[in-house]
Amino acid sequence: QVQLIESGGGLVQAGGSLRLSCGASGRTFRSYNMGWFRQAPGKEREFVAAISRSGSSTYYADSVKGRFTISRDNPKNTVDLQMNSLKPEDTAVYYCAADPARPWPDVRTIEYAYWGQGTQVTVSS
C-alpha cells in the first residue's frame, strides 16, 4: 500500500518551466516503478514519463521528450517532473502513479496500482 500526493502545479506562461513533485508514504518506495500521467479536458489520460526503481532507466512520451525530465530521490520518497519549454497543449491535470509488480516496459501504460489525486498545470499562450 502506498499513498501519493502531488504538488507544484500552477499557472505558467508558454515557454516557462514548472517542477512537479510527488511524495509517497510508506517504507517500500524503492520497490516501485514510478510514472507521471496527464489528462486534459475531454481527453484520455496519457503517459508522460516513467522511472525505474533505482532511477537508472526512464521512458518519455514523444510529446515531452527533450523538454521534461523525470527523477527520483529514494531516501526522500519523492519523484519529480521537471517541465521546461511548456506549451499550451501541456495543460492538464498531472498524476503521479506507482507500480509495484509489472515488468518495466509496462510502465508506459495506465494500469498502475496506485495514483495520486492530481495537480493542475495550466500553460497560457
PDB file of N, CA and C in Angstrom, residues 35-84:
ATOM      1  N   GLY A  35       5.558   6.620 -12.275  1.00  0.00           N
ATOM      2  CA  GLY A  35       5.192   7.269 -13.515  1.00  0.00           C
ATOM      3  C   GLY A  35       4.447   8.568 -13.309  1.00  0.00           C
ATOM      4  N   TRP A  36       4.473   9.392 -14.345  1.00  0.00           N
ATOM      5  CA  TRP A  36       3.648  10.589 -14.427  1.00  0.00           C
ATOM      6  C   TRP A  36       2.721  10.456 -15.630  1.00  0.00           C
ATOM      7  N   PHE A  37       1.461  10.774 -15.416  1.00  0.00           N
ATOM      8  CA  PHE A  37       0.450  10.795 -16.463  1.00  0.00           C
ATOM      9  C   PHE A  37      -0.254  12.137 -16.435  1.00  0.00           C
ATOM     10  N   ARG A  38      -0.968  12.435 -17.501  1.00  0.00           N
ATOM     11  CA  ARG A  38      -1.739  13.673 -17.526  1.00  0.00           C
ATOM     12  C   ARG A  38      -3.052  13.455 -18.258  1.00  0.00           C
ATOM     13  N   GLN A  39      -4.020  14.285 -17.916  1.00  0.00           N
ATOM     14  CA  GLN A  39      -5.326  14.208 -18.537  1.00  0.00           C
ATOM     15  C   GLN A  39      -5.856  15.617 -18.766  1.00  0.00           C
ATOM     16  N   ALA A  40      -6.034  15.954 -20.022  1.00  0.00           N
ATOM     17  CA  ALA A  40      -6.598  17.234 -20.409  1.00  0.00           C
ATOM     18  C   ALA A  40      -8.112  17.107 -20.533  1.00  0.00           C
ATOM     19  N   PRO A  41      -8.848  18.216 -20.432  1.00  0.00           N
ATOM     20  CA  PRO A  41     -10.306  18.152 -20.553  1.00  0.00           C
ATOM     21  C   PRO A  41     -10.735  17.500 -21.857  1.00  0.00           C
ATOM     22  N   GLY A  42     -11.635  16.533 -21.761  1.00  0.00           N
ATOM     23  CA  GLY A  42     -12.159  15.862 -22.929  1.00  0.00           C
ATOM     24  C   GLY A  42     -11.235  14.845 -23.565  1.00  0.00           C
ATOM     25  N   LYS A  43     -10.110  14.554 -22.939  1.00  0.00           N
ATOM     26  CA  LYS A  43      -9.147  13.620 -23.500  1.00  0.00           C
ATOM     27  C   LYS A  43      -8.870  12.474 -22.534  1.00  0.00           C
ATOM     28  N   GLU A  44      -8.326  11.395 -23.077  1.00  0.00           N
ATOM     29  CA  GLU A  44      -7.942  10.253 -22.262  1.00  0.00           C
ATOM     30  C   GLU A  44      -6.686  10.564 -21.463  1.00  0.00           C
ATOM     31  N   ARG A  45      -6.557   9.896 -20.334  1.00  0.00           N
ATOM     32  CA  ARG A  45      -5.327  10.015 -19.569  1.00  0.00           C
ATOM     33  C   ARG A  45      -4.177   9.409 -20.370  1.00  0.00           C
ATOM     34  N   GLU A  46      -3.065  10.123 -20.443  1.00  0.00           N
ATOM     35  CA  GLU A  46      -1.958   9.683 -21.266  1.00  0.00           C
ATOM     36  C   GLU A  46      -0.647   9.631 -20.494  1.00  0.00           C
ATOM     37  N   PHE A  47       0.198   8.731 -20.926  1.00  0.00           N
ATOM     38  CA  PHE A  47       1.511   8.554 -20.334  1.00  0.00           C
ATOM     39  C   PHE A  47       2.404   9.746 -20.627  1.00  0.00           C
ATOM     40  N   VAL A  48       3.159  10.168 -19.629  1.00  0.00           N
ATOM     41  CA  VAL A  48       4.107  11.264 -19.782  1.00  0.00           C
ATOM     42  C   VAL A  48       5.542  10.781 -19.602  1.00  0.00           C
ATOM     43  N   ALA A  49       5.818  10.147 -18.471  1.00  0.00           N
ATOM     44  CA  ALA A  49       7.179   9.713 -18.163  1.00  0.00           C
ATOM     45  C   ALA A  49       7.149   8.649 -17.091  1.00  0.00           C
ATOM     46  N   ALA A  50       8.187   7.823 -17.052  1.00  0.00           N
ATOM     47  CA  ALA A  50       8.321   6.810 -16.012  1.00  0.00           C
ATOM     48  C   ALA A  50       9.785   6.649 -15.645  1.00  0.00           C
ATOM     49  N   ILE A  51      10.019   6.178 -14.424  1.00  0.00           N
ATOM     50  CA  ILE A  51      11.370   5.964 -13.940  1.00  0.00           C
ATOM     51  C   ILE A  51      11.409   4.658 -13.161  1.00  0.00           C
ATOM     52  N   SER A  52      12.495   3.922 -13.325  1.00  0.00           N
ATOM     53  CA  SER A  52      12.623   2.614 -12.705  1.00  0.00           C
ATOM     54  C   SER A  52      12.933   2.729 -11.218  1.00  0.00           C
ATOM     55  N   ARG A  53      12.928   1.583 -10.546  1.00  0.00           N
ATOM     56  CA  ARG A  53      13.101   1.559  -9.088  1.00  0.00           C
ATOM     57  C   ARG A  53      14.376   2.247  -8.629  1.00  0.00           C
ATOM     58  N   SER A  54      15.456   2.000  -9.318  1.00  0.00           N
ATOM     59  CA  SER A  54      16.733   2.593  -8.948  1.00  0.00           C
ATOM     60  C   SER A  54      16.949   3.971  -9.552  1.00  0.00           C
ATOM     61  N   GLY A  55      16.107   4.345 -10.506  1.00  0.00           N
ATOM     62  CA  GLY A  55      16.297   5.582 -11.225  1.00  0.00           C
ATOM     63  C   GLY A  55      17.217   5.473 -12.420  1.00  0.00           C
ATOM     64  N   SER A  56      17.665   4.270 -12.738  1.00  0.00           N
ATOM     65  CA  SER A  56      18.630   4.087 -13.803  1.00  0.00           C
ATOM     66  C   SER A  56      18.015   4.080 -15.197  1.00  0.00           C
ATOM     67  N   SER A  57      16.705   3.850 -15.289  1.00  0.00           N
ATOM     68  CA  SER A  57      16.033   3.785 -16.578  1.00  0.00           C
ATOM     69  C   SER A  57      14.835   4.714 -16.596  1.00  0.00           C
ATOM     70  N   THR A  58      14.569   5.304 -17.752  1.00  0.00           N
ATOM     71  CA  THR A  58      13.419   6.193 -17.913  1.00  0.00           C
ATOM     72  C   THR A  58      12.745   5.965 -19.250  1.00  0.00           C
ATOM     73  N   TYR A  59      11.475   6.319 -19.315  1.00  0.00           N
ATOM     74  CA  TYR A  59      10.711   6.404 -20.547  1.00  0.00           C
ATOM     75  C   TYR A  59      10.078   7.778 -20.614  1.00  0.00           C
ATOM     76  N   TYR A  60       9.928   8.297 -21.821  1.00  0.00           N
ATOM     77  CA  TYR A  60       9.226   9.547 -22.040  1.00  0.00           C
ATOM     78  C   TYR A  60       8.292   9.424 -23.231  1.00  0.00           C
ATOM     79  N   ALA A  61       7.150  10.053 -23.122  1.00  0.00           N
ATOM     80  CA  ALA A  61       6.294  10.194 -24.281  1.00  0.00           C
ATOM     81  C   ALA A  61       6.989  11.069 -25.315  1.00  0.00           C
ATOM     82  N   ASP A  62       6.758  10.777 -26.584  1.00  0.00           N
ATOM     83  CA  ASP A  62       7.388  11.561 -27.638  1.00  0.00           C
ATOM     84  C   ASP A  62       7.052  13.046 -27.532  1.00  0.00           C
ATOM     85  N   SER A  63       5.866  13.348 -27.047  1.00  0.00           N
ATOM     86  CA  SER A  63       5.418  14.732 -26.982  1.00  0.00           C
ATOM     87  C   SER A  63       6.183  15.573 -25.963  1.00  0.00           C
ATOM     88  N   VAL A  64       6.853  14.923 -25.014  1.00  0.00           N
ATOM     89  CA  VAL A  64       7.567  15.668 -23.975  1.00  0.00           C
ATOM     90  C   VAL A  64       9.066  15.420 -23.987  1.00  0.00           C
ATOM     91  N   LYS A  65       9.516  14.489 -24.792  1.00  0.00           N
ATOM     92  CA  LYS A  65      10.938  14.145 -24.828  1.00  0.00           C
ATOM     93  C   LYS A  65      11.775  15.367 -25.185  1.00  0.00           C
ATOM     94  N   GLY A  66      12.821  15.586 -24.416  1.00  0.00           N
ATOM     95  CA  GLY A  66      13.677  16.739 -24.611  1.00  0.00           C
ATOM     96  C   GLY A  66      13.239  17.962 -23.845  1.00  0.00           C
ATOM     97  N   ARG A  67      12.021  17.961 -23.324  1.00  0.00           N
ATOM     98  CA  ARG A  67      11.506  19.087 -22.554  1.00  0.00           C
ATOM     99  C   ARG A  67      11.283  18.750 -21.086  1.00  0.00           C
ATOM    100  N   PHE A  68      10.861  17.518 -20.819  1.00  0.00           N
ATOM    101  CA  PHE A  68      10.559  17.082 -19.458  1.00  0.00           C
ATOM    102  C   PHE A  68      11.632  16.119 -18.972  1.00  0.00           C
ATOM    103  N   THR A  69      11.881  16.137 -17.671  1.00  0.00           N
ATOM    104  CA  THR A  69      12.821  15.213 -17.053  1.00  0.00           C
ATOM    105  C   THR A  69      12.211  14.635 -15.788  1.00  0.00           C
ATOM    106  N   ILE A  70      12.167  13.316 -15.708  1.00  0.00           N
ATOM    107  CA  ILE A  70      11.690  12.650 -14.510  1.00  0.00           C
ATOM    108  C   ILE A  70      12.892  12.241 -13.662  1.00  0.00           C
ATOM    109  N   SER A  71      12.752  12.359 -12.362  1.00  0.00           N
ATOM    110  CA  SER A  71      13.813  11.965 -11.452  1.00  0.00           C
ATOM    111  C   SER A  71      13.202  11.464 -10.151  1.00  0.00           C
ATOM    112  N   ARG A  72      13.991  10.756  -9.370  1.00  0.00           N
ATOM    113  CA  ARG A  72      13.505  10.295  -8.077  1.00  0.00           C
ATOM    114  C   ARG A  72      14.594  10.409  -7.031  1.00  0.00           C
ATOM    115  N   ASP A  73      14.160  10.565  -5.795  1.00  0.00           N
ATOM    116  CA  ASP A  73      15.055  10.628  -4.657  1.00  0.00           C
ATOM    117  C   ASP A  73      14.530   9.612  -3.653  1.00  0.00           C
ATOM    118  N   ASN A  74      15.069   8.412  -3.701  1.00  0.00           N
ATOM    119  CA  ASN A  74      14.520   7.335  -2.886  1.00  0.00           C
ATOM    120  C   ASN A  74      14.616   7.592  -1.383  1.00  0.00           C
ATOM    121  N   PRO A  75      15.720   8.166  -0.876  1.00  0.00           N
ATOM    122  CA  PRO A  75      15.744   8.461   0.564  1.00  0.00           C
ATOM    123  C   PRO A  75      14.648   9.425   1.003  1.00  0.00           C
ATOM    124  N   LYS A  76      14.191  10.298   0.100  1.00  0.00           N
ATOM    125  CA  LYS A  76      13.126  11.248   0.416  1.00  0.00           C
ATOM    126  C   LYS A  76      11.747  10.757   0.006  1.00  0.00           C
ATOM    127  N   ASN A  77      11.671   9.602  -0.624  1.00  0.00           N
ATOM    128  CA  ASN A  77      10.396   9.055  -1.109  1.00  0.00           C
ATOM    129  C   ASN A  77       9.678  10.024  -2.046  1.00  0.00           C
ATOM    130  N   THR A  78      10.419  10.595  -2.987  1.00  0.00           N
ATOM    131  CA  THR A  78       9.820  11.536  -3.920  1.00  0.00           C
ATOM    132  C   THR A  78      10.206  11.210  -5.355  1.00  0.00           C
ATOM    133  N   VAL A  79       9.320  11.579  -6.260  1.00  0.00           N
ATOM    134  CA  VAL A  79       9.603  11.552  -7.686  1.00  0.00           C
ATOM    135  C   VAL A  79       9.178  12.895  -8.251  1.00  0.00           C
ATOM    136  N   ASP A  80      10.028  13.493  -9.068  1.00  0.00           N
ATOM    137  CA  ASP A  80       9.787  14.820  -9.601  1.00  0.00           C
ATOM    138  C   ASP A  80       9.631  14.781 -11.111  1.00  0.00           C
ATOM    139  N   LEU A  81       8.983  15.800 -11.636  1.00  0.00           N
ATOM    140  CA  LEU A  81       8.885  16.001 -13.074  1.00  0.00           C
ATOM    141  C   LEU A  81       9.237  17.446 -13.364  1.00  0.00           C
ATOM    142  N   GLN A  82      10.411  17.660 -13.928  1.00  0.00           N
ATOM    143  CA  GLN A  82      10.832  18.987 -14.344  1.00  0.00           C
ATOM    144  C   GLN A  82      10.309  19.237 -15.746  1.00  0.00           C
ATOM    145  N   MET A  83       9.520  20.282 -15.913  1.00  0.00           N
ATOM    146  CA  MET A  83       8.884  20.592 -17.183  1.00  0.00           C
ATOM    147  C   MET A  83       9.412  21.922 -17.687  1.00  0.00           C
ATOM    148  N   ASN A  84      10.105  21.890 -18.808  1.00  0.00           N
ATOM    149  CA  ASN A  84      10.652  23.080 -19.430  1.00  0.00           C
ATOM    150  C   ASN A  84       9.994  23.321 -20.783  1.00  0.00           C
TER     151      ASN A  84
END
